[in-house]
PDB file of C-alpha atoms in Angstrom:
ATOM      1  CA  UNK D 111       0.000   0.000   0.000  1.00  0.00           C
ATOM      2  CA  UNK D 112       2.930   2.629   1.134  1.00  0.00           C
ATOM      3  CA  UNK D 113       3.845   1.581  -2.237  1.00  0.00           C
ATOM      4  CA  UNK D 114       1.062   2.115  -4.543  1.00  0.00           C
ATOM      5  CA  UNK D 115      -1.277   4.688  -2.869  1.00  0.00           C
ATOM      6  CA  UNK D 116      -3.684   4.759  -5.566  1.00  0.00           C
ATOM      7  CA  UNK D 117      -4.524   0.960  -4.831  1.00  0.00           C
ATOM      8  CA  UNK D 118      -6.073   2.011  -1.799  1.00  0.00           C
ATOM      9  CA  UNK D 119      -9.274   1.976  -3.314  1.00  0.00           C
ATOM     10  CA  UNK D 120      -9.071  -1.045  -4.534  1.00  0.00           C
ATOM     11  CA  UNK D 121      -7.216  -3.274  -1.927  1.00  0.00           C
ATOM     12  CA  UNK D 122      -7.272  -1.204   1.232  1.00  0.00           C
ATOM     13  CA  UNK D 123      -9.048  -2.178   4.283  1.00  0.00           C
ATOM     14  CA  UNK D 124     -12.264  -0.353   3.404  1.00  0.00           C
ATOM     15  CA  UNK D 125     -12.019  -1.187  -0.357  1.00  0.00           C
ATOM     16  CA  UNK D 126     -15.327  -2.200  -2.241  1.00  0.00           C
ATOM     17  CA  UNK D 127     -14.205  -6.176  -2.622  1.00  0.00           C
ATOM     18  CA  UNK D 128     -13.428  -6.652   1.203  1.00  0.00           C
ATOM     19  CA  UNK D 129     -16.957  -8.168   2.281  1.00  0.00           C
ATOM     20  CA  UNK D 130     -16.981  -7.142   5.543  1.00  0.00           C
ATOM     21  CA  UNK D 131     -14.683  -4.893   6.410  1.00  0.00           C
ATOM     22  CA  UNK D 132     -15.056  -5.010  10.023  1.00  0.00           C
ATOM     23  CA  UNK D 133     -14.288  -9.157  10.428  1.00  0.00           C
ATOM     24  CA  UNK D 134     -10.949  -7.906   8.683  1.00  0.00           C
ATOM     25  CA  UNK D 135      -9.901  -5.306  11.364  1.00  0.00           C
ATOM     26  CA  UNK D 136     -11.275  -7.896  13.850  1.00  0.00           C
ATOM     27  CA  UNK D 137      -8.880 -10.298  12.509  1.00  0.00           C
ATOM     28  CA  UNK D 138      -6.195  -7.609  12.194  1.00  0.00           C
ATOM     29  CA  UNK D 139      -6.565  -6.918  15.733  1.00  0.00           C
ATOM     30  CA  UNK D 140      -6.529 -10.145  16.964  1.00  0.00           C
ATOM     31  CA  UNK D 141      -3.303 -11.176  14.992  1.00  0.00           C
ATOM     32  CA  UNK D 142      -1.880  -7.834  16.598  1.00  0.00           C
ATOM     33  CA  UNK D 143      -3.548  -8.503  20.391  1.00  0.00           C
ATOM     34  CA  UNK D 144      -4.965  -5.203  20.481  1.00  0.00           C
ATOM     35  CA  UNK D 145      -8.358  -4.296  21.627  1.00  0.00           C
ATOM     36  CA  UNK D 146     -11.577  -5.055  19.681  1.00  0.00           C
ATOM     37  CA  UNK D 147     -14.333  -2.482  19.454  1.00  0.00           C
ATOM     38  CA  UNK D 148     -17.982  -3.475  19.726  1.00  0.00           C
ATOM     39  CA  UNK D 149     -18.670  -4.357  16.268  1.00  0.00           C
ATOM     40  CA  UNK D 150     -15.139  -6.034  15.115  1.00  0.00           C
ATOM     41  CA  UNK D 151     -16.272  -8.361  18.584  1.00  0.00           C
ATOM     42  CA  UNK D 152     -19.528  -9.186  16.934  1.00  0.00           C
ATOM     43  CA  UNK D 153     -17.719  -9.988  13.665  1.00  0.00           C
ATOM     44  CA  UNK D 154     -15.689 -12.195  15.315  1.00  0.00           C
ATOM     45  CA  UNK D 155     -18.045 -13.903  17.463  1.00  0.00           C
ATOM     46  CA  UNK D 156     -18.078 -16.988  15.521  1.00  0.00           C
ATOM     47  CA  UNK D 157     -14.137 -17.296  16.400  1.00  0.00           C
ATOM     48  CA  UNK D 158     -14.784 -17.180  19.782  1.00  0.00           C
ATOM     49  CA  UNK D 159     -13.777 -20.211  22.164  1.00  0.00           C
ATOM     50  CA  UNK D 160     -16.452 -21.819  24.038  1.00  0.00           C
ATOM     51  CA  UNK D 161     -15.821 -19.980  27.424  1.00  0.00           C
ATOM     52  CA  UNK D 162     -15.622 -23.786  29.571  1.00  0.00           C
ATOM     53  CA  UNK D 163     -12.553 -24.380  27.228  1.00  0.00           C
ATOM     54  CA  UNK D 164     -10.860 -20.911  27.930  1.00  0.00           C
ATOM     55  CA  UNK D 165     -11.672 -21.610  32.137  1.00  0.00           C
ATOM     56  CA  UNK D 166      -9.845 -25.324  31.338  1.00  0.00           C
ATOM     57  CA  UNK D 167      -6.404 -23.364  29.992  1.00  0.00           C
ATOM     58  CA  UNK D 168      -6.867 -20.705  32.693  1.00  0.00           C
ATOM     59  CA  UNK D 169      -7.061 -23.630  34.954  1.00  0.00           C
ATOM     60  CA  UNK D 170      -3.814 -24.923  33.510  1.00  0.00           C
ATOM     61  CA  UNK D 171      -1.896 -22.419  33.317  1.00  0.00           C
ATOM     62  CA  UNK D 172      -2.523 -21.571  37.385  1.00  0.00           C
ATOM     63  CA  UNK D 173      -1.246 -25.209  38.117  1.00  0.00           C
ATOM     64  CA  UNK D 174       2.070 -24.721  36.124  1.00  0.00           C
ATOM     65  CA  UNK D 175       2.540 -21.734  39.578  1.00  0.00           C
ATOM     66  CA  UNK D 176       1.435 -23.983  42.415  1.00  0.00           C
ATOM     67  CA  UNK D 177       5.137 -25.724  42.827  1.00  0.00           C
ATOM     68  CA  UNK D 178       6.997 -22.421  42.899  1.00  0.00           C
ATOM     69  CA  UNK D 179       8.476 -20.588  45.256  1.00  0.00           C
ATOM     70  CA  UNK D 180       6.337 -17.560  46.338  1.00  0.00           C
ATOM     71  CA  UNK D 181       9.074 -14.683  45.185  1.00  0.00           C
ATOM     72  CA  UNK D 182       8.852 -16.872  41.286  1.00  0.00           C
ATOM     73  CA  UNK D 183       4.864 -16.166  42.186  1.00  0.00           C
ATOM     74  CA  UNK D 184       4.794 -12.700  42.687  1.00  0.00           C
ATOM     75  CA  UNK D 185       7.339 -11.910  39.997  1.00  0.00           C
ATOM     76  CA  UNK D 186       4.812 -14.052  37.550  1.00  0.00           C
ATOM     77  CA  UNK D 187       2.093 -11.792  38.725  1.00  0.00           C
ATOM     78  CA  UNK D 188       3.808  -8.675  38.487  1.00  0.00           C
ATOM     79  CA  UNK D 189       4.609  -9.539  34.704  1.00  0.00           C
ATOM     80  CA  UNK D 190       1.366 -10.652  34.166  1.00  0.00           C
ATOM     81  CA  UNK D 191       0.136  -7.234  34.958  1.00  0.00           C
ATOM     82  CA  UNK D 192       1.849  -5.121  32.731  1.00  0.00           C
ATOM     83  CA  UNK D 193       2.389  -7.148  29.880  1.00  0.00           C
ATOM     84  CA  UNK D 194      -0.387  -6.749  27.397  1.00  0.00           C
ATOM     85  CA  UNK D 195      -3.496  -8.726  27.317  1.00  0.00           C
ATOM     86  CA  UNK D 196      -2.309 -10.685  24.252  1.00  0.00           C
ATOM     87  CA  UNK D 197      -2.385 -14.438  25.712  1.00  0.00           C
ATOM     88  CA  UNK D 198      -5.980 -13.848  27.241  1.00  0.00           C
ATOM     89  CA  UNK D 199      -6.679 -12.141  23.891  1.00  0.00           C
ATOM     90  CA  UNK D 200      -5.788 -15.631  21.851  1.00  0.00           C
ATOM     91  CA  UNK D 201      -6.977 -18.000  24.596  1.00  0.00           C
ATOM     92  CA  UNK D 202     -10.851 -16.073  23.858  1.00  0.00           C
ATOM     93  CA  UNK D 203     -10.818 -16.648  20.088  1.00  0.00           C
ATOM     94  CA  UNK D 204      -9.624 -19.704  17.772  1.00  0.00           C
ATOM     95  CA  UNK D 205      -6.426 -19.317  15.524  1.00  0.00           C
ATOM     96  CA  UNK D 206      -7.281 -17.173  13.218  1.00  0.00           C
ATOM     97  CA  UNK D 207      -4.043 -17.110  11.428  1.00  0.00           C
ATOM     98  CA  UNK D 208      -5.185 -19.566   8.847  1.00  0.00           C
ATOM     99  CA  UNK D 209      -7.692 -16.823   7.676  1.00  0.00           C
ATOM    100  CA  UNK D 210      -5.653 -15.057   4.676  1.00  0.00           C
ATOM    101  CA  UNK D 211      -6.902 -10.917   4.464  1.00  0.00           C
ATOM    102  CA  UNK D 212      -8.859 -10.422   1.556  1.00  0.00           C
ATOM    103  CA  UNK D 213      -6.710  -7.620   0.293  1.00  0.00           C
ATOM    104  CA  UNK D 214      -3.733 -10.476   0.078  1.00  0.00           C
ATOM    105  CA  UNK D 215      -6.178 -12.916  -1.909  1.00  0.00           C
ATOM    106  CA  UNK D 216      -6.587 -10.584  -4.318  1.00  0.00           C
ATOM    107  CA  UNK D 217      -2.819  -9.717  -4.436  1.00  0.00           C
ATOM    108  CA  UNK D 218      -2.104 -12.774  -5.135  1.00  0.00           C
ATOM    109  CA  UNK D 219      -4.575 -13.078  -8.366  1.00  0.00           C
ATOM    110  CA  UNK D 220      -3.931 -10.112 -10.010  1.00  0.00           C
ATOM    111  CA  UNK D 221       0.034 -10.689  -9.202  1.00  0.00           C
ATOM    112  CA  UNK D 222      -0.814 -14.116 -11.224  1.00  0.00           C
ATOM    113  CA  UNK D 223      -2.300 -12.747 -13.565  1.00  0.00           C
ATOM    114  CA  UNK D 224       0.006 -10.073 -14.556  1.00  0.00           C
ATOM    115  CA  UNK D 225       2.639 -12.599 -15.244  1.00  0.00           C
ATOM    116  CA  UNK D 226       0.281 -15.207 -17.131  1.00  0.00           C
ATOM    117  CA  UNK D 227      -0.742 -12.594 -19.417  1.00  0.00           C
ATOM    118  CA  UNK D 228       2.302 -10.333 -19.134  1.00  0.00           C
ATOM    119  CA  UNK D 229       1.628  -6.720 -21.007  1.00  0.00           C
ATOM    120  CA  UNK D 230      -0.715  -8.673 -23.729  1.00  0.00           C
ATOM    121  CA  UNK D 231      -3.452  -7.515 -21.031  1.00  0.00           C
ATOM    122  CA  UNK D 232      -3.266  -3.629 -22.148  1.00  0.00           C
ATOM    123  CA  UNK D 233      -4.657  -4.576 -25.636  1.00  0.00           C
ATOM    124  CA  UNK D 234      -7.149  -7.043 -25.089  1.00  0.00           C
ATOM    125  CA  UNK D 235     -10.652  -6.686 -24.844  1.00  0.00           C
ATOM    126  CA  UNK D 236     -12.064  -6.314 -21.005  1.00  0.00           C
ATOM    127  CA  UNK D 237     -14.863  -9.470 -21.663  1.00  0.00           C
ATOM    128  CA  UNK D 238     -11.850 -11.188 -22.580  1.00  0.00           C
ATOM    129  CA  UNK D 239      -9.341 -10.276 -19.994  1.00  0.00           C
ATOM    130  CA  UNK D 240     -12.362 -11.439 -17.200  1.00  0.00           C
ATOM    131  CA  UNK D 241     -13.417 -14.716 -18.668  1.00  0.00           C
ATOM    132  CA  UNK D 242      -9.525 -15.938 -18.418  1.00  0.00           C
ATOM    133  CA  UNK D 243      -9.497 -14.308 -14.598  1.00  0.00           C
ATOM    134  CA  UNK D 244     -12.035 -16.076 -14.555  1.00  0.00           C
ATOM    135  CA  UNK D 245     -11.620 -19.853 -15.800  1.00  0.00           C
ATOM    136  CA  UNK D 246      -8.003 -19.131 -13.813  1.00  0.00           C
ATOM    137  CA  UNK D 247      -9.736 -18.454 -10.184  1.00  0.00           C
ATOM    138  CA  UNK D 248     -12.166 -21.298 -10.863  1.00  0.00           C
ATOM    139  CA  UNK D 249     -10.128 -23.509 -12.688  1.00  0.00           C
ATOM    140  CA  UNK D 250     -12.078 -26.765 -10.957  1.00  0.00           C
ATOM    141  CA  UNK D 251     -14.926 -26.128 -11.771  1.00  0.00           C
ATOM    142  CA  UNK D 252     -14.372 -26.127 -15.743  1.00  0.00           C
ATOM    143  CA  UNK D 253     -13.519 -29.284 -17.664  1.00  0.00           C
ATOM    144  CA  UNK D 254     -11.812 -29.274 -21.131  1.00  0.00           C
ATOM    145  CA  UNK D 255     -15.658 -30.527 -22.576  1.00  0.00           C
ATOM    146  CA  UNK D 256     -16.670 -27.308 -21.116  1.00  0.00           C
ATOM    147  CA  UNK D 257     -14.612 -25.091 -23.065  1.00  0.00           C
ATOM    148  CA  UNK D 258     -14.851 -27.183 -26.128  1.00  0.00           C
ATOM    149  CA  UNK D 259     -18.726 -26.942 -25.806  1.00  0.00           C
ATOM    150  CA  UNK D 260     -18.656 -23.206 -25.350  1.00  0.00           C
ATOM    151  CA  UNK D 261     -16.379 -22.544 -28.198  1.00  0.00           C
ATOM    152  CA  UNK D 262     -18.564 -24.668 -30.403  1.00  0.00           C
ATOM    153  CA  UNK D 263     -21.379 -22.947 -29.380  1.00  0.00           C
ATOM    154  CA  UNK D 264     -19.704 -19.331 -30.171  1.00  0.00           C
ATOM    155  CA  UNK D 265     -18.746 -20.211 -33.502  1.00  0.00           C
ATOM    156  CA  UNK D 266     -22.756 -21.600 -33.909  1.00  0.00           C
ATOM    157  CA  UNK D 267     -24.331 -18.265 -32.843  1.00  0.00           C
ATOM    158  CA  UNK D 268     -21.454 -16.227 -35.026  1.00  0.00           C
ATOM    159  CA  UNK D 269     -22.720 -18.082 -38.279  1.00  0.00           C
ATOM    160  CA  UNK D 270     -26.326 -17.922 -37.056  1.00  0.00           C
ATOM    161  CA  UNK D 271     -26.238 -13.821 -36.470  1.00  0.00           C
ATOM    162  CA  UNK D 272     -26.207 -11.102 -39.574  1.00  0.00           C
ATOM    163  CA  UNK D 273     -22.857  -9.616 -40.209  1.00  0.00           C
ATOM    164  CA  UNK D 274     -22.720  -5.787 -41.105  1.00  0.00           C
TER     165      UNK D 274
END
C-alpha cells in the first residue's frame, strides 16, 4: 500500500471487494492482540472459544505456579500485569491465522495474472481479460468438454447472427 497509494481503493481495508470490512480489522486486531471495538467483537463472534474451554487453559496455566516458590509467584504476577493482554486475547478466540486478508487474496490473483498474461493484457478486450481471470480463479470447476462446448457454441451463434 505505502507503495502504490492509488490501490487504496481497490485493496485497502475499506475497499469495495473486502466483504466485511469489520471481520478484517477484527482479525487484524486479533493477529496484533490489540483491543476489539464493539462491532469487530460481533464480527468475530463466531471465532470465539467456548468460554468452559478458555476456564480449562486458565485452569492450567494456574497449576504450572502452584510448585513455585512464592518470590517466582509474585514476579509471575507482576509480569502478568503489565504485559499486554495478548495471551488472554488468543486463549478467547480460535487461531485465526489460517484466515488469509482479503486484500492479500486478491494480491495474489492479479500478481498471477500479470505474469500469465504479461503486457498482452493492455490490448485485449475487457470481456476477454475477465473470462480468463475467470476460468483461472475457478479452474475446478471447468472441464476441457466445457470449453470445447462453449467454443462450439460461439462459432454456432457467429454463423447464425447477420454480419454488417
Amino acid at each position: 500500500m505505502e507503495d502504490y497509494p492509488s490501490m487504496k481503493n481497490y485493496i485497502g481495508p475499506n475497499a469495495k471487494i473486502i466483504a466485511d470490512p469489520a471481520f478484517e480489522s477484527a482479525l487484524f486486531k486479533l493477529e496484533t492482540g490489540t483491543t476489539l471495538s464493539s462491532v469487530e467483537r460481533e464480527a468475530a463472534r463466531r471465532l470465539r472459544r467456548n468460554s468452559d474451554l478458555v476456564q480449562i487453559i486458565e485452569a492450567a496455566s494456574d497449576v504450572d505456579l502452584n510448585g513455585r516458590k512464592r518470590a517466582a509467584i509474585d514476579l509471575h504476577n507482576e509480569i502478568k500485569k503489565r504485559a499486554p493482554s495478548r495471551v488472554n486475547t488468543i486463549q478467547m478466540y480460535e487461531d485465526e491465522r489460517w484466515i488469509p486478508p482479503t486484500s492479500v487474496i486478491v494480491e495474489r490473483f492479479f500478481s498471477g495474472m500479470k505474469c500469465m498474461i504479461g503486457y498482452l493484457r493492455k490490448s485485449m478486450d475487457t470481456t476477454t481479460l475477465e473470462v480468463i481471470m475467470y476460468l483461472k480463479l475457478n479452474w475446478d470447476l471447468v472441464s476441457l468438454g466445457n470449453v470445447s462446448q462453449a467454443i462450439k457454441l460461439s462459432k454456432e451463434t457467429e454463423k447464425d447472427s447477420p454480419t454488417a
